[in-house]
JSON list of C-alpha atoms in Angstrom, two decimals:
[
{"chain": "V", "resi": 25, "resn": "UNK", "atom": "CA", "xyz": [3.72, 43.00, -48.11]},
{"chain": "V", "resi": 26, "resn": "UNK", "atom": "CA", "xyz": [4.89, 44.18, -44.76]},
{"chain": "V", "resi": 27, "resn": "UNK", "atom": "CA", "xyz": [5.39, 42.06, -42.06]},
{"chain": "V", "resi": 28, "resn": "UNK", "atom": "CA", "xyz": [2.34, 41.20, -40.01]},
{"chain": "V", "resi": 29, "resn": "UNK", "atom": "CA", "xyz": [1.94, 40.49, -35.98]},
{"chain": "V", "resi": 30, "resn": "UNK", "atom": "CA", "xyz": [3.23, 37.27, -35.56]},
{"chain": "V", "resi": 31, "resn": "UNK", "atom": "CA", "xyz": [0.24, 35.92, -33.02]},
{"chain": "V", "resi": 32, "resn": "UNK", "atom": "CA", "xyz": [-2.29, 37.50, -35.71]},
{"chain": "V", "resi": 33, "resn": "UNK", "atom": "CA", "xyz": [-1.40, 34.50, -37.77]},
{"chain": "V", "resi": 34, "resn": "UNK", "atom": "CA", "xyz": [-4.08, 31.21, -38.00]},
{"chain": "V", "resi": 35, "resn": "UNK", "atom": "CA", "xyz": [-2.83, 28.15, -36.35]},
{"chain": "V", "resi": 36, "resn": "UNK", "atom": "CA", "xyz": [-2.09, 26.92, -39.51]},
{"chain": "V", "resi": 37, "resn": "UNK", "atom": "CA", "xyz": [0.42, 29.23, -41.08]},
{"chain": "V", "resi": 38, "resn": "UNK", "atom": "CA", "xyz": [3.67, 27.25, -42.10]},
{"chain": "V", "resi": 39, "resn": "UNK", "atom": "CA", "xyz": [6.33, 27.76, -39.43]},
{"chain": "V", "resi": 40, "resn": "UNK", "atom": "CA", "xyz": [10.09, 27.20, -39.81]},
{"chain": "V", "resi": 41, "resn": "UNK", "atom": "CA", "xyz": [12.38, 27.46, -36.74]},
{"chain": "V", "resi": 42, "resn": "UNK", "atom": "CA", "xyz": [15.73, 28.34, -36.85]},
{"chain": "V", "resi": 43, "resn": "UNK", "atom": "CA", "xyz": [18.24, 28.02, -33.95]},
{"chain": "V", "resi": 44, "resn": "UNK", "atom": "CA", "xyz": [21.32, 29.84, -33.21]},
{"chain": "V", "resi": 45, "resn": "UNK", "atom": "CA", "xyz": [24.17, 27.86, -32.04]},
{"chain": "V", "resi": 46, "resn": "UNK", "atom": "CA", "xyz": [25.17, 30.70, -29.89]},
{"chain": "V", "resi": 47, "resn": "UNK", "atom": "CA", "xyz": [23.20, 33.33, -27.54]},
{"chain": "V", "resi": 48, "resn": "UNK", "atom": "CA", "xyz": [23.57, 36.13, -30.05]},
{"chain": "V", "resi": 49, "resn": "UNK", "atom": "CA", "xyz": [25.03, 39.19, -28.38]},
{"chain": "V", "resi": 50, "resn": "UNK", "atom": "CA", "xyz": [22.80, 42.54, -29.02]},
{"chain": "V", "resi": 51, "resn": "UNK", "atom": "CA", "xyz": [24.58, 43.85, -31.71]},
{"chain": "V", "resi": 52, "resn": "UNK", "atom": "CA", "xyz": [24.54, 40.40, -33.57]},
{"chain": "V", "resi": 53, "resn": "UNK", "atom": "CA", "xyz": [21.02, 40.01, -32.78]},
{"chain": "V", "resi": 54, "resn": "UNK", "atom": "CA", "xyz": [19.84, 43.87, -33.70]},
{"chain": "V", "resi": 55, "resn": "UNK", "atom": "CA", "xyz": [22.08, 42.67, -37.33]},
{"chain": "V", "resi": 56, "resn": "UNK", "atom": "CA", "xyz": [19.88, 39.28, -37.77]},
{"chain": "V", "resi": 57, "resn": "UNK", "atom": "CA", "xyz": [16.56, 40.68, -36.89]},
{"chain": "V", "resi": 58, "resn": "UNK", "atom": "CA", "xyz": [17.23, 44.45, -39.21]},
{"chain": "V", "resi": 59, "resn": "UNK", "atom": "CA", "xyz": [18.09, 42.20, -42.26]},
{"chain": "V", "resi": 60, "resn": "UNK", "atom": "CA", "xyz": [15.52, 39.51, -42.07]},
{"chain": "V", "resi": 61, "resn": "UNK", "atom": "CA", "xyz": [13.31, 42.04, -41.60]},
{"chain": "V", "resi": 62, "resn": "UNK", "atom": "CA", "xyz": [14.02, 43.85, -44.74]},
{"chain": "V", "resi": 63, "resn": "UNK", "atom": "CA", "xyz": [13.70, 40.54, -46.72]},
{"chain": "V", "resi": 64, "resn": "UNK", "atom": "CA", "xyz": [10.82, 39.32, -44.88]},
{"chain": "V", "resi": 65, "resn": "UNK", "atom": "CA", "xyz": [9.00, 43.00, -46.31]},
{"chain": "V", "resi": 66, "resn": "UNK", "atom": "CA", "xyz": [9.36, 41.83, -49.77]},
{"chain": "V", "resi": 67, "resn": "UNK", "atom": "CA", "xyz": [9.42, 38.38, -49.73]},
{"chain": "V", "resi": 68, "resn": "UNK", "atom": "CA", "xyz": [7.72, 36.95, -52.65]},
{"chain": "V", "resi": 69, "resn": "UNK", "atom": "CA", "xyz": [6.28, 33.86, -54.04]},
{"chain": "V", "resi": 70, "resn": "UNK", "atom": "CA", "xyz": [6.41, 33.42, -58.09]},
{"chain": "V", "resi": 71, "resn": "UNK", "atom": "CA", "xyz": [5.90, 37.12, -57.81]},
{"chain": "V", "resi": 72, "resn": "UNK", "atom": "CA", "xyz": [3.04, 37.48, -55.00]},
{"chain": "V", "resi": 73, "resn": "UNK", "atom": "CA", "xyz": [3.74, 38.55, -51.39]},
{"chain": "V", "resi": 74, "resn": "UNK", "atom": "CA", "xyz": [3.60, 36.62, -48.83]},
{"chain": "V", "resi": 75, "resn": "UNK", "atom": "CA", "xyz": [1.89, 37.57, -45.56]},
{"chain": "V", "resi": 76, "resn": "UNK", "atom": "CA", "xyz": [4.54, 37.02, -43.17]},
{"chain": "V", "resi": 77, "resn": "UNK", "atom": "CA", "xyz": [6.06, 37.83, -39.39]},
{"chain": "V", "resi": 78, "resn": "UNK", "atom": "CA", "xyz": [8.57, 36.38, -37.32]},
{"chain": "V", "resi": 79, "resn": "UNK", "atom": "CA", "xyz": [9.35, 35.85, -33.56]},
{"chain": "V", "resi": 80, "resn": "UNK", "atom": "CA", "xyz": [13.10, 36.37, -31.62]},
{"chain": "V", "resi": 81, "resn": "UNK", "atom": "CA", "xyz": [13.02, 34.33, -28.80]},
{"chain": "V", "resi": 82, "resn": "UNK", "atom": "CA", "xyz": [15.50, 34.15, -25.88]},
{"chain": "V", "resi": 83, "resn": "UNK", "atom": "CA", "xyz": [18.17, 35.56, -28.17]},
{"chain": "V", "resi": 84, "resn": "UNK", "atom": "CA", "xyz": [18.75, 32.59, -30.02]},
{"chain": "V", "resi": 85, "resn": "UNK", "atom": "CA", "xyz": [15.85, 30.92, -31.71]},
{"chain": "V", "resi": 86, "resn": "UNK", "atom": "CA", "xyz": [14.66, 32.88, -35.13]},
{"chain": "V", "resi": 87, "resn": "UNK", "atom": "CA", "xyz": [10.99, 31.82, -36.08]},
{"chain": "V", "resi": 88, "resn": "UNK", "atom": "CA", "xyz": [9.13, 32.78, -39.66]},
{"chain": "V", "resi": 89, "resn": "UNK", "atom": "CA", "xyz": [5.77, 32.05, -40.50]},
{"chain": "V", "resi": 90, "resn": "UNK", "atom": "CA", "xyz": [3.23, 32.39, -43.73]},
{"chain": "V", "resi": 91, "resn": "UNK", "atom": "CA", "xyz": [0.36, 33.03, -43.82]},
{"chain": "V", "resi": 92, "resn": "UNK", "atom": "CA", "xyz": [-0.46, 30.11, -46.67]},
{"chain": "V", "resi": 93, "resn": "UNK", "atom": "CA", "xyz": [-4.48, 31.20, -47.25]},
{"chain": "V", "resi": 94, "resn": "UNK", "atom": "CA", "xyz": [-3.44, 33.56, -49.66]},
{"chain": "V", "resi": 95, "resn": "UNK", "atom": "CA", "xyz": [-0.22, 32.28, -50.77]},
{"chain": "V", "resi": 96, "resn": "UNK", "atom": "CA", "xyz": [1.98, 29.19, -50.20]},
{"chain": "V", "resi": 97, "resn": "UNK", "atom": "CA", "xyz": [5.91, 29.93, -49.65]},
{"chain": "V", "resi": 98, "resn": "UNK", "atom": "CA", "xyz": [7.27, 27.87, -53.09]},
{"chain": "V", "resi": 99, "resn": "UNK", "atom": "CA", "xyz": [10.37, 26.13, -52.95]},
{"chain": "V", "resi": 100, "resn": "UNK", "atom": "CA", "xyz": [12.19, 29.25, -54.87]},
{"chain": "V", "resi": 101, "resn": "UNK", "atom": "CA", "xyz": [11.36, 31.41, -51.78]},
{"chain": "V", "resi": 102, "resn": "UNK", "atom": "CA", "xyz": [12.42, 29.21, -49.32]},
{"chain": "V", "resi": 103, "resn": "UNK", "atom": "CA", "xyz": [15.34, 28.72, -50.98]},
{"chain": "V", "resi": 104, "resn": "UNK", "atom": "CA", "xyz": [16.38, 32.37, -51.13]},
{"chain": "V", "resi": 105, "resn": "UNK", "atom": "CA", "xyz": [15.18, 32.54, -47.53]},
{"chain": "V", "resi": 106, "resn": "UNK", "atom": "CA", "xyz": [17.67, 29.49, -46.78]},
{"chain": "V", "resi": 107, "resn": "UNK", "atom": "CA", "xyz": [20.77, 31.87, -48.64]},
{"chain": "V", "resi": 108, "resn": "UNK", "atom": "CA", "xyz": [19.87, 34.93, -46.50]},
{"chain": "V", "resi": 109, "resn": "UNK", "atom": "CA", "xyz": [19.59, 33.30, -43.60]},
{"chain": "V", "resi": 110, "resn": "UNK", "atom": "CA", "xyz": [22.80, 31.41, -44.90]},
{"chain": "V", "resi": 111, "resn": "UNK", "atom": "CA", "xyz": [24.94, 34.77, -45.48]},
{"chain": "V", "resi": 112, "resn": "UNK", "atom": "CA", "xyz": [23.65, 36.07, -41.92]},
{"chain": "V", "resi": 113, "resn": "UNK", "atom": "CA", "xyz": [25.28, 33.41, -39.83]},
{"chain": "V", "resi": 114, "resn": "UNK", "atom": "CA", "xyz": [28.91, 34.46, -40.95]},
{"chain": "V", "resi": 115, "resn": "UNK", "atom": "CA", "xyz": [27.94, 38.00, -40.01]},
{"chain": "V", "resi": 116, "resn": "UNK", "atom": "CA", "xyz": [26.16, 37.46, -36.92]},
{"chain": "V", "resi": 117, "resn": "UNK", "atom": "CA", "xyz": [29.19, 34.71, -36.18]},
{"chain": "V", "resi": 118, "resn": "UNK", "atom": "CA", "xyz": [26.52, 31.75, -35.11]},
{"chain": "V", "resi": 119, "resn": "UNK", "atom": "CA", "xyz": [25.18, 29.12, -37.42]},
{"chain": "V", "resi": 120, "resn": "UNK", "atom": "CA", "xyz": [21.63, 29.07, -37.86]},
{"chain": "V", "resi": 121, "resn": "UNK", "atom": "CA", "xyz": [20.83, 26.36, -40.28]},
{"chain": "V", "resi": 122, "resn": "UNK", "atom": "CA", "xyz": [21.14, 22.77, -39.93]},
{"chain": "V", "resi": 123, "resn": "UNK", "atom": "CA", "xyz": [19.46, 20.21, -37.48]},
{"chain": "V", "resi": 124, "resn": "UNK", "atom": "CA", "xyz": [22.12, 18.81, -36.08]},
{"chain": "V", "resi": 125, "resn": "UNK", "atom": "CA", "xyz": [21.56, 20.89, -32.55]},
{"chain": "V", "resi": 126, "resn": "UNK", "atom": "CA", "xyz": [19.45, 20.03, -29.37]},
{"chain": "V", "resi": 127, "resn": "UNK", "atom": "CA", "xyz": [18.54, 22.77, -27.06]},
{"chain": "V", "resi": 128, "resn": "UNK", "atom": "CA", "xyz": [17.02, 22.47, -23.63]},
{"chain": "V", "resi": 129, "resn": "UNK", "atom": "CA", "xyz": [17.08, 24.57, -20.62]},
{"chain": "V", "resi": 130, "resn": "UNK", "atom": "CA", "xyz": [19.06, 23.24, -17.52]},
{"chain": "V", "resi": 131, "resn": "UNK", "atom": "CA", "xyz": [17.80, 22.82, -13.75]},
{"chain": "V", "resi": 132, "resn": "UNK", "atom": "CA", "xyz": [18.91, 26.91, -13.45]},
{"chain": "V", "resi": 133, "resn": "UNK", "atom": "CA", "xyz": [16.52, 27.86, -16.47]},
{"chain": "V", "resi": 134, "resn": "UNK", "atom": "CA", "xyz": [19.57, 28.41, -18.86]},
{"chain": "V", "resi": 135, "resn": "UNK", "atom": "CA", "xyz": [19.05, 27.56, -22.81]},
{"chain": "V", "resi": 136, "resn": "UNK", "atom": "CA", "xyz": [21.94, 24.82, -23.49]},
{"chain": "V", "resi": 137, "resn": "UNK", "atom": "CA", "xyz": [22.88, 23.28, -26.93]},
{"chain": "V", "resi": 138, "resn": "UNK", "atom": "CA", "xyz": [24.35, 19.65, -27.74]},
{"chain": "V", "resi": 139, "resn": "UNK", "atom": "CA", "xyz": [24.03, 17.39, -30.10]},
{"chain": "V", "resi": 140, "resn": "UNK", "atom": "CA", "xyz": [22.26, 14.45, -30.12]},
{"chain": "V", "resi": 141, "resn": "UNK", "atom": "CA", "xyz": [24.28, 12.07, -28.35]},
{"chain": "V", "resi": 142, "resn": "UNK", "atom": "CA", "xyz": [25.41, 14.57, -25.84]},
{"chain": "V", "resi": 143, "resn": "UNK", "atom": "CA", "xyz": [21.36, 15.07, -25.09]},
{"chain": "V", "resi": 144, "resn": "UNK", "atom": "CA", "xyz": [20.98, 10.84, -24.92]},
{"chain": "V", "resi": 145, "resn": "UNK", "atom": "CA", "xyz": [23.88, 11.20, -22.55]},
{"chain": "V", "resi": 146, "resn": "UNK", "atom": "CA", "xyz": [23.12, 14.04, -19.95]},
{"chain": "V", "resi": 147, "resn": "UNK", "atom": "CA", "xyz": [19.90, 11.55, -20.32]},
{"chain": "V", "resi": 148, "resn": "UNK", "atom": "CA", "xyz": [21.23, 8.61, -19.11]},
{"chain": "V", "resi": 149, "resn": "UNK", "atom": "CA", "xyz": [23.01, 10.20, -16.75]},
{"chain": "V", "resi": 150, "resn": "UNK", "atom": "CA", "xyz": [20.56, 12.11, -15.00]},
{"chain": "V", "resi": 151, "resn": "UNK", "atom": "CA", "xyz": [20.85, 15.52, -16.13]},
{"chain": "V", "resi": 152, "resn": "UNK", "atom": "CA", "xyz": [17.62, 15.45, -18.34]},
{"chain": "V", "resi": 153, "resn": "UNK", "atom": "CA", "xyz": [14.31, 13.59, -17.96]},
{"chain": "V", "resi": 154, "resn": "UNK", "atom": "CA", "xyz": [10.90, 13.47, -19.03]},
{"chain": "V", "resi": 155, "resn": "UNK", "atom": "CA", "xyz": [9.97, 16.83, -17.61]},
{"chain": "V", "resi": 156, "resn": "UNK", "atom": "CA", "xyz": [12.82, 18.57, -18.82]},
{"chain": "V", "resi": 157, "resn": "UNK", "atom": "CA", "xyz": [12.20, 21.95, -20.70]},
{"chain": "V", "resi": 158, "resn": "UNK", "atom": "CA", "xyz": [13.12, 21.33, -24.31]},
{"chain": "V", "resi": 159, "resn": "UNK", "atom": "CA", "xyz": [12.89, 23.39, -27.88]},
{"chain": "V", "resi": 160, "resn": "UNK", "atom": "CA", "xyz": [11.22, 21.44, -30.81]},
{"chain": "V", "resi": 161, "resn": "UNK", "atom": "CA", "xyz": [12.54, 23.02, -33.84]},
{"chain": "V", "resi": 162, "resn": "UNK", "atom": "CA", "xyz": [10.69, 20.27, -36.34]},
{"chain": "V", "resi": 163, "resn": "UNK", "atom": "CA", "xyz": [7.21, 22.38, -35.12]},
{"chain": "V", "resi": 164, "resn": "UNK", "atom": "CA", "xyz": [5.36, 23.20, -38.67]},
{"chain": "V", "resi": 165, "resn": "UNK", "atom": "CA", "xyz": [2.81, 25.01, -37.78]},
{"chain": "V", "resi": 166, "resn": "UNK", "atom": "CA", "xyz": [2.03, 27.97, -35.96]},
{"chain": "V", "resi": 167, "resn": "UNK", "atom": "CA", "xyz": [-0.85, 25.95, -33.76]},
{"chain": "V", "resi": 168, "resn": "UNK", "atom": "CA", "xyz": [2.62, 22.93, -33.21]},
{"chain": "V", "resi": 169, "resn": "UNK", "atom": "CA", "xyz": [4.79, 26.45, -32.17]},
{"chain": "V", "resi": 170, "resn": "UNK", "atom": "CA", "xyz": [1.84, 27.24, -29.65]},
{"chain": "V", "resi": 171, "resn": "UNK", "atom": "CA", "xyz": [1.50, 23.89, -28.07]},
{"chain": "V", "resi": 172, "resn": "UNK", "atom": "CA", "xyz": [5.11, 22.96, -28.16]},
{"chain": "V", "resi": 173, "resn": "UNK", "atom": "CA", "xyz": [7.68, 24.96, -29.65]},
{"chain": "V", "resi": 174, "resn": "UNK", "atom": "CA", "xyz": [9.09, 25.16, -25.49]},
{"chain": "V", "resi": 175, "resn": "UNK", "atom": "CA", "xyz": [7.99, 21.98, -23.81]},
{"chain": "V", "resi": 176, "resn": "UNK", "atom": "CA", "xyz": [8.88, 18.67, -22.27]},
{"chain": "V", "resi": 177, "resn": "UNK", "atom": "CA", "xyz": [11.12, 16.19, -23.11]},
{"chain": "V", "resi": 178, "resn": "UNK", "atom": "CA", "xyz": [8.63, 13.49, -23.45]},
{"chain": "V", "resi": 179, "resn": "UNK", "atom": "CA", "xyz": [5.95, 15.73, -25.35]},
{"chain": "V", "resi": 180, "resn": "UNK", "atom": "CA", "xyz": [8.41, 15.97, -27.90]},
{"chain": "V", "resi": 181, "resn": "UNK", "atom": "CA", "xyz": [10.68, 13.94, -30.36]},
{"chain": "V", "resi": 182, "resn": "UNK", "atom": "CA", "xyz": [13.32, 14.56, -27.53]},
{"chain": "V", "resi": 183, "resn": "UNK", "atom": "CA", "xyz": [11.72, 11.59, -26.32]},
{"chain": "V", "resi": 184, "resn": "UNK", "atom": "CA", "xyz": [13.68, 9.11, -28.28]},
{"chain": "V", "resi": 185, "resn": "UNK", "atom": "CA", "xyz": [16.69, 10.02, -26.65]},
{"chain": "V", "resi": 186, "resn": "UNK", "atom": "CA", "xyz": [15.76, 9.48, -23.25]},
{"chain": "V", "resi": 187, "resn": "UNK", "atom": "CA", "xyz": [16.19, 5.63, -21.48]},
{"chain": "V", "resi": 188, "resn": "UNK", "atom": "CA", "xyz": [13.64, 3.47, -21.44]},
{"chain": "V", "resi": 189, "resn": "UNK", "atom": "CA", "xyz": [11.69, 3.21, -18.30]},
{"chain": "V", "resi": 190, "resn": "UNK", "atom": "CA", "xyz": [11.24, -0.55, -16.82]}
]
C-alpha cells in the first residue's frame, strides 16, 4: 500500500520515533527518506499491507506510523523495519537506533544531543529546566506525537533528570 499523509492518520496509529545522532546533511537525508520510502510502499504484515506514512523533522528525527484499524505492524515487520533502518545508519553515517540519546533544543533554538547524565548535568547546572524544549522519543501514538513529541522538560519523562525543587 502506498504511503499515506502522515496527519491523515487517527490519533491512535502506533508511532515509533527514531533519532539521528547527527543533523543529517541533505544528501544523507534525501538517502534516508528515498529508501524508507521505498520500504515503507510495501511494507507488509504476515502478507497484508500496512497503511503507513512517516514524518522528517528538523533533519534529524525519522517518525513511522500504522495505521493499526486494518492491520497491526507484527513483530516480523518491525523487525525488518529495525534491519533497514539498521543498514541506513552506516550509509547515511548517523546512528538511528538505540535509546541511549537525549535531545533538547538550547536557549538559541538549536536541537542538541547527550546522554542521560550529560542532560541531569546541564540540569543541575542551569542549562536546562522545567520549561526547556525537549524531544520525547518513547511517544506511541500518533495523538502522544501531537501533544508531546516537542515539549517541555517537565511534561515529559525528561523530568526525572531534572533536581528536585525544595
Amino acid at each position: 500500500m502506498p504511503l499515506v499523509a502522515f496527519a491523515g492518520l487517527p490519533d491512535d496509529a502506533r508511532v515509533w520515533v527514531f533519532g539521528s545522532a547527527d543533523e543529517l546533511s541533505p544528501d544523507s537525508a534525501a538517502t534516508l527518506i528515498t529508501e524508507v520510502d521505498a520500504y515503507l510502499d510495501d511494507w507488509r504484515a504476515h502478507g497484508s499491507p500496512l497503511t503507513v506514512a512517516r514524518d522528517w523533522r528538523h533533519q534529524r528525527f525519522l517518525t513511522i506510523a500504522v495505521d493499526q484499524r486494518d492491520e497491526n505492524a507484527s513483530g516480523c515487520s518491525l523487525d525488518a523495519l529495525f534491519r533497514v533502518l539498521r543498514s541506513l545508519e552506516r550509509r547515511i553515517g548517523s546512528p538511528l537506533l538505540g535509546n541511549a540519546r537525549v535531545y533538547y533544543r538550547s536557549a538559541d533554538g538549536s536541537i542538541h544531543v547527550t546522554d542521560r547524565a550529560g542532560f541531569a548535568s546541564l540540569a543541575q547546572n542551569g542549562s536546562i529546566g522545567a520549561e526547556s524544549r525537549v524531544f520525547d522519543l518513547s511517544v506511541q501514538t500518533m495523538r502522544e506525537w501531537k501533544d508531546r513529541f516537542e515539549t517541555s522538560a517537565s511534561n515529559s519523562w525528561h523530568q526525572a533528570l531534572l533536581p528536585a525543587t525544595v
